[in-house]
Tab-separated table of C-alpha atoms in Angstrom:
chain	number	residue	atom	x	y	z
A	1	UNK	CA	-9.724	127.478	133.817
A	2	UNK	CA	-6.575	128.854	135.519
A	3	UNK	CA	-3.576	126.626	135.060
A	4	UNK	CA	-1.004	126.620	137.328
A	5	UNK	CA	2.847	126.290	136.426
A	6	UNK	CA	5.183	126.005	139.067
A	7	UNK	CA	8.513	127.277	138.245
A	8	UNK	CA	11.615	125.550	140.246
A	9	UNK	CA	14.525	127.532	141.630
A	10	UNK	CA	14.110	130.436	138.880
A	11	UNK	CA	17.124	132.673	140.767
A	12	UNK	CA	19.795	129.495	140.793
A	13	UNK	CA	18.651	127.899	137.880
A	14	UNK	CA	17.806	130.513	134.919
A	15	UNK	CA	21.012	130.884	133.102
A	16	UNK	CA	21.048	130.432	128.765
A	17	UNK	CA	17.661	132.599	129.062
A	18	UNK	CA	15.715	129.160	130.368
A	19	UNK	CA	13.249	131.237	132.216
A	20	UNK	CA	12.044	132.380	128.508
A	21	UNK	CA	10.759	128.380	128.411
A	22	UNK	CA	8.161	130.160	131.445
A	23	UNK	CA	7.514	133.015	129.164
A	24	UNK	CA	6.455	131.331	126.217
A	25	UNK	CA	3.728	128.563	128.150
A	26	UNK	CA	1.998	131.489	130.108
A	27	UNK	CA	1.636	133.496	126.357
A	28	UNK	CA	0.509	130.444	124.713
A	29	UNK	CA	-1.792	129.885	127.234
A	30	UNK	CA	-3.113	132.918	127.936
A	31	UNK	CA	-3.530	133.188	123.963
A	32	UNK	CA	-6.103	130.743	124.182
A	33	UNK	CA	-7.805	132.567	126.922
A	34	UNK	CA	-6.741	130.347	129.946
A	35	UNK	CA	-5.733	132.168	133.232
A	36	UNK	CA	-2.316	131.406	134.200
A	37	UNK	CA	-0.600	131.536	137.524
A	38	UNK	CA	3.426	131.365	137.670
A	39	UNK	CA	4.248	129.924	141.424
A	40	UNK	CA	8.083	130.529	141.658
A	41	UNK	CA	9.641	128.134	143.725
A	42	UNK	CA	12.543	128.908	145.655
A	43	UNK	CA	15.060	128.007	148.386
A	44	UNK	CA	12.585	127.812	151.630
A	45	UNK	CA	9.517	127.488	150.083
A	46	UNK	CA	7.453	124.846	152.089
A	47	UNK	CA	6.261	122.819	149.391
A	48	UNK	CA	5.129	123.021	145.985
A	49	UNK	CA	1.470	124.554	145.252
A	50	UNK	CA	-1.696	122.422	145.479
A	51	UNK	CA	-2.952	121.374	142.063
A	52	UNK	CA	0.279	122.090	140.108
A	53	UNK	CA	-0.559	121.663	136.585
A	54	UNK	CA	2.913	122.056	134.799
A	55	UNK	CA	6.493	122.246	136.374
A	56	UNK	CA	9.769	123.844	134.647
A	57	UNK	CA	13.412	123.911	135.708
A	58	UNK	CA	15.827	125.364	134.076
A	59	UNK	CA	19.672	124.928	134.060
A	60	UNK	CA	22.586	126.109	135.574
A	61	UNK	CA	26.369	125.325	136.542
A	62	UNK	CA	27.456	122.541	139.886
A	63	UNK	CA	27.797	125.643	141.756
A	64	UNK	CA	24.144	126.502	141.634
A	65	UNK	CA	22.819	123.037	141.741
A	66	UNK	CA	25.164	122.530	144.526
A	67	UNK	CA	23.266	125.584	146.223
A	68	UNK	CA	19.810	124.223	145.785
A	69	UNK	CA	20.157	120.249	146.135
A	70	UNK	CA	19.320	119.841	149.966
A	71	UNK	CA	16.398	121.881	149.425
A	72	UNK	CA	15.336	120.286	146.344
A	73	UNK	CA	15.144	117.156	148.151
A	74	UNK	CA	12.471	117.871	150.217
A	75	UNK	CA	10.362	118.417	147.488
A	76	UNK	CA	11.550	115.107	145.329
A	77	UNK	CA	8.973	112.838	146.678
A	78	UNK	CA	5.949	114.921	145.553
A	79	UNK	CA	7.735	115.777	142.099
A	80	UNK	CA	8.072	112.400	141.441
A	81	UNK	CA	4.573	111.593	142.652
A	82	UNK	CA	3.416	114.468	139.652
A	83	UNK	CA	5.632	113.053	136.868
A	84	UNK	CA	4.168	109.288	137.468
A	85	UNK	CA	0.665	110.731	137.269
A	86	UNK	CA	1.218	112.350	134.079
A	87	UNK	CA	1.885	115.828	135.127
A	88	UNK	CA	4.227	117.663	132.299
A	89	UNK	CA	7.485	118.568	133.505
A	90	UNK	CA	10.248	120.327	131.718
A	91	UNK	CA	13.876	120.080	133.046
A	92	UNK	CA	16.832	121.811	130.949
A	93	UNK	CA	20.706	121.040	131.805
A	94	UNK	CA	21.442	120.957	135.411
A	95	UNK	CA	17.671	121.395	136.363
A	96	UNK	CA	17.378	117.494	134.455
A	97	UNK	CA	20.478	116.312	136.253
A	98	UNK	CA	19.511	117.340	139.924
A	99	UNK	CA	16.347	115.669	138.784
A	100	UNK	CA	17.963	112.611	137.560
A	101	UNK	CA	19.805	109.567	140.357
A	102	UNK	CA	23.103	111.745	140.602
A	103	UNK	CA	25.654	113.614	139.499
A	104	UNK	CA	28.864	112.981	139.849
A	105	UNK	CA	31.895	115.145	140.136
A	106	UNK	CA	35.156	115.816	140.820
A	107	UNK	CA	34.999	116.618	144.600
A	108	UNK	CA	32.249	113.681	144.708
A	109	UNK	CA	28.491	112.879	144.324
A	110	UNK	CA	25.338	114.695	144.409
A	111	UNK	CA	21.987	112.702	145.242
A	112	UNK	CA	19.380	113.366	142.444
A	113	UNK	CA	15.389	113.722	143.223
A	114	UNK	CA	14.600	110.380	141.045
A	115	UNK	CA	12.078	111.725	138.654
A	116	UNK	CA	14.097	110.839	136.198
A	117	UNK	CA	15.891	107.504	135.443
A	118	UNK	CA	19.180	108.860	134.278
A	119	UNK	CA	22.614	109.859	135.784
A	120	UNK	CA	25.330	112.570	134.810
A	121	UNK	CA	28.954	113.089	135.094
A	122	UNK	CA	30.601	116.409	135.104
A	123	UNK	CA	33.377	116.262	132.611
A	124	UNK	CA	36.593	118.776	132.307
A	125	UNK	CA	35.462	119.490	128.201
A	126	UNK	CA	32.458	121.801	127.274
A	127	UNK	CA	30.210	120.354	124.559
A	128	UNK	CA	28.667	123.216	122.628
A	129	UNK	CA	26.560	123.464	119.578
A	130	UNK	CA	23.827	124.380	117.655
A	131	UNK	CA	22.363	120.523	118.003
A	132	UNK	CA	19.043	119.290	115.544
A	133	UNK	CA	17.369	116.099	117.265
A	134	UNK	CA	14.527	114.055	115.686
A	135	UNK	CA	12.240	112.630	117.700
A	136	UNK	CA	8.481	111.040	117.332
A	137	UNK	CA	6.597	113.810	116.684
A	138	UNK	CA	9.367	115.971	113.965
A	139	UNK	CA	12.944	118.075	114.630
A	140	UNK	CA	13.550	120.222	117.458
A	141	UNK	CA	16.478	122.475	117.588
A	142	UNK	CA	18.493	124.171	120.190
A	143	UNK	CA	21.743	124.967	121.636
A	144	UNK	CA	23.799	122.441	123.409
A	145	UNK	CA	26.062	124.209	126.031
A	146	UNK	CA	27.400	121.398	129.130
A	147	UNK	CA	30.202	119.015	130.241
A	148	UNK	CA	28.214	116.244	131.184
A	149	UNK	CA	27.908	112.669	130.021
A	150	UNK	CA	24.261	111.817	131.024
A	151	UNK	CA	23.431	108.127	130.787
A	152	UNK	CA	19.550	106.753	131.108
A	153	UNK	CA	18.912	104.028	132.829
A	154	UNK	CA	17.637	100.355	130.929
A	155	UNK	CA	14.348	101.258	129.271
A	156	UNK	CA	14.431	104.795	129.797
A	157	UNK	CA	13.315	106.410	126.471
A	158	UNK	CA	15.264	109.445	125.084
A	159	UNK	CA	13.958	112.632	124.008
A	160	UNK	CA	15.243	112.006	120.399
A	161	UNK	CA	18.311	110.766	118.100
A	162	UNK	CA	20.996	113.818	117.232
A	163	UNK	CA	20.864	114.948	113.451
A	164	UNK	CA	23.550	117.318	114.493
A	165	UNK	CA	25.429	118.553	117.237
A	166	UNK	CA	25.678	117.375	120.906
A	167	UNK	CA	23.493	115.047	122.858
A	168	UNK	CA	23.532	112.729	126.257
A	169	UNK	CA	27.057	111.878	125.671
A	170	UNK	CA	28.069	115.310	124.788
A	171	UNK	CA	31.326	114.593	122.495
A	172	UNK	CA	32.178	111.301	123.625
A	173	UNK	CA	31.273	109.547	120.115
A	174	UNK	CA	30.004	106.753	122.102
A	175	UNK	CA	27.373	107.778	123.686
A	176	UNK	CA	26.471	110.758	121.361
A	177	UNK	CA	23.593	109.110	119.458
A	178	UNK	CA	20.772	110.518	121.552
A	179	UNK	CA	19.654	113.428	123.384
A	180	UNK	CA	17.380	113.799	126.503
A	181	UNK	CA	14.954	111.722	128.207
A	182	UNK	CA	11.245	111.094	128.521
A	183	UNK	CA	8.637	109.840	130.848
A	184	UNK	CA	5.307	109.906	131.109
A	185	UNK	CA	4.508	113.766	130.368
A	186	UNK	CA	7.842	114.506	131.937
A	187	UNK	CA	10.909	116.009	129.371
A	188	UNK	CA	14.770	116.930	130.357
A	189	UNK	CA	17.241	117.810	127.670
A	190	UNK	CA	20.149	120.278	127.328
A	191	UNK	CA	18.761	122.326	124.790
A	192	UNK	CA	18.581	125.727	125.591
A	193	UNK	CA	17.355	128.297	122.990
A	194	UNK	CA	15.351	128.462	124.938
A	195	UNK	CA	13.796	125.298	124.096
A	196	UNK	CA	10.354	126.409	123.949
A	197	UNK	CA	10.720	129.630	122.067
A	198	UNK	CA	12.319	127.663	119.154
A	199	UNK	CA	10.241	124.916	118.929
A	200	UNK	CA	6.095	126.574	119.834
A	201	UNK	CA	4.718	122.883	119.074
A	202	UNK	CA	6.993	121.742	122.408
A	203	UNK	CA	5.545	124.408	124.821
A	204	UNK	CA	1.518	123.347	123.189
A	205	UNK	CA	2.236	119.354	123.631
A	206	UNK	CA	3.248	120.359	127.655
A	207	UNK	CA	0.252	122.641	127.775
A	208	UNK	CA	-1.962	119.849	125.816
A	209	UNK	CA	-1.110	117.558	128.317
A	210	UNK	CA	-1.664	119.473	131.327
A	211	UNK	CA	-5.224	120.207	129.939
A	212	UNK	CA	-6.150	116.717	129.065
A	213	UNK	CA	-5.260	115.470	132.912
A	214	UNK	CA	-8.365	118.039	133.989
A	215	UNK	CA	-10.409	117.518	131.277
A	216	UNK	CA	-9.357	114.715	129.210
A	217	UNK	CA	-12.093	116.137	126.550
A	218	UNK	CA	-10.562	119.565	126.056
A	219	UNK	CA	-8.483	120.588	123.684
A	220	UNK	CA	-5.946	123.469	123.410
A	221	UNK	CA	-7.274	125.530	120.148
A	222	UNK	CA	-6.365	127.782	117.992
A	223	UNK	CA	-3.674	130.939	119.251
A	224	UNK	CA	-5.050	133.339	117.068
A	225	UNK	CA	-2.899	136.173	114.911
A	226	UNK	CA	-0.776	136.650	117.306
A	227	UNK	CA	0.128	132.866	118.155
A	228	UNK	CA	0.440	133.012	114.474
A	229	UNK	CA	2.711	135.357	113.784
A	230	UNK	CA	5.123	134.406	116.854
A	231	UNK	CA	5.454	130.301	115.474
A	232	UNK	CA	6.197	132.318	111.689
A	233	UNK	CA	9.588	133.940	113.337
A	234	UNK	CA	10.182	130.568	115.289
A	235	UNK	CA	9.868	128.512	112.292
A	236	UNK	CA	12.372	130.829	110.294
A	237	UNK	CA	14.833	130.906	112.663
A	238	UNK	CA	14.675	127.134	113.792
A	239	UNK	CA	15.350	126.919	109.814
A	240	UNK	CA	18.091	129.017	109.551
A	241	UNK	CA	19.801	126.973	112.466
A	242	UNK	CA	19.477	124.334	110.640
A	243	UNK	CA	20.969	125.303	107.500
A	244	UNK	CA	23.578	126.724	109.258
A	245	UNK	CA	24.782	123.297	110.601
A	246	UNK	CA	24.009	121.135	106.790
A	247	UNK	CA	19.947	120.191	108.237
A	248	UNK	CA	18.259	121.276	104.591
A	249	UNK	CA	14.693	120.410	105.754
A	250	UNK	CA	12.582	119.976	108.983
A	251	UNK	CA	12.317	116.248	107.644
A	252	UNK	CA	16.318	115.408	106.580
């Protein structure tokens, strides 16, 4: 089975080492002895690749989303056609917000794609830190680095609640208590790390799901040794985050 991730604006939007989040699904995947194709989708490319199995956008500053807004547009209907069938989707930072309604500025308002029901606002202050965030299925960790206050929509369902550091509201205390959002198969959050490299169990529930919508009978499997050895030096240093920041165990 070759599985096909499609990889949005990689040149624009690939700062805090998101393209790593790429990296780490085509190892895991290959790992388990799947053929993987990496489609990078840039400014000018027609449309997105037939029988996309996985999509990933990574982050970057207004300037860059700025740069690739109109022609993210023209693909927004078709993303958002993927995300309601189930398709997993990973969207970091500014990748989430052009993916989002809008974002809103201080020269004025960009219009979002609408795969996602939430809305940001670029803020003068920088919220950065080493941020813990429990969600259904155990901690993730990560590094928060953005200025903006993203709010979801009524009955949009976050990623997860903040243990420590900075979520959706960034430092605002009053709209800190959560970070990222979720729908269907679909994930944005701010975490960078990146996300994927930090947290192995992430990148094998996106690749578990993009499995299961060809063959809802299949499974992932085992990684091997190698898989192994990689999720050892993941665990230990998603551990040593979280000491670092007063998190004593993966279930505090």
């Amino acid at each position: 089975m070759k599985l096909r991730i499609a990889h949005l604006y990689p040149v624009e939007l690939g700062i805090n080492g998101d393209v790593g989040n790429v990296t780490v699904l085509a190892k895991r995947a290959r790992a388990r002895g799947l053929d993987v194709e990496i489609v990078n989708v840039g400014r000018g490319t027609p449309a997105l690749p037939e029988a996309v199995d996985l999509i990933h956008v990574g982050s970057g500053p207004l300037a860059a989303v700025q740069t690739v807004q109109a022609d993210a547009l023209r693909h927004a209907e078709q993303l958002r056609e993927l995300a309601a069938a189930g398709a997993p989707l990973l969207a970091i930072g500014g990748g989430w917000e052009l993916l989002g309604s809008r974002i809103t500025h201080d020269d004025g308002e960009l219009e979002g794609l609408g795969v996602f029901a939430s809305r940001a606002v670029r803020e003068p202050s920088q919220s950065v830190a080493e941020t813990v965030v429990r969600t259904g299925d155990g901690l993730i960790a990560g590094f928060a680095n953005h200025n903006a206050l993203t709010t979801l929509d009524a009955g949009a369902e976050a990623l997860g609640e903040i243990v420590r550091g900075f979520g959706n509201g960034g430092s605002a205390a009053e709209n800190s208590g959560f970070e990222g959002i979720r729908h269907e198969a679909a994930i944005g959050t701010h975490l960078h790390g990146p996300i994927l490299a930090l947290n192995p169990a992430l990148a094998d529930h996106l690749l578990e799901r993009a499995l299961q919508r060809r063959d809802p009978d299949r499974s992932l499997g085992d990684g091997g040794d190698e898989l192994a050895r990689l999720d050892s030096w993941s665990e230990n240093a998603r551990l040593a985050l979280m000491r670092r920041i007063g998190v004593t165990t993966p279930t505090s």
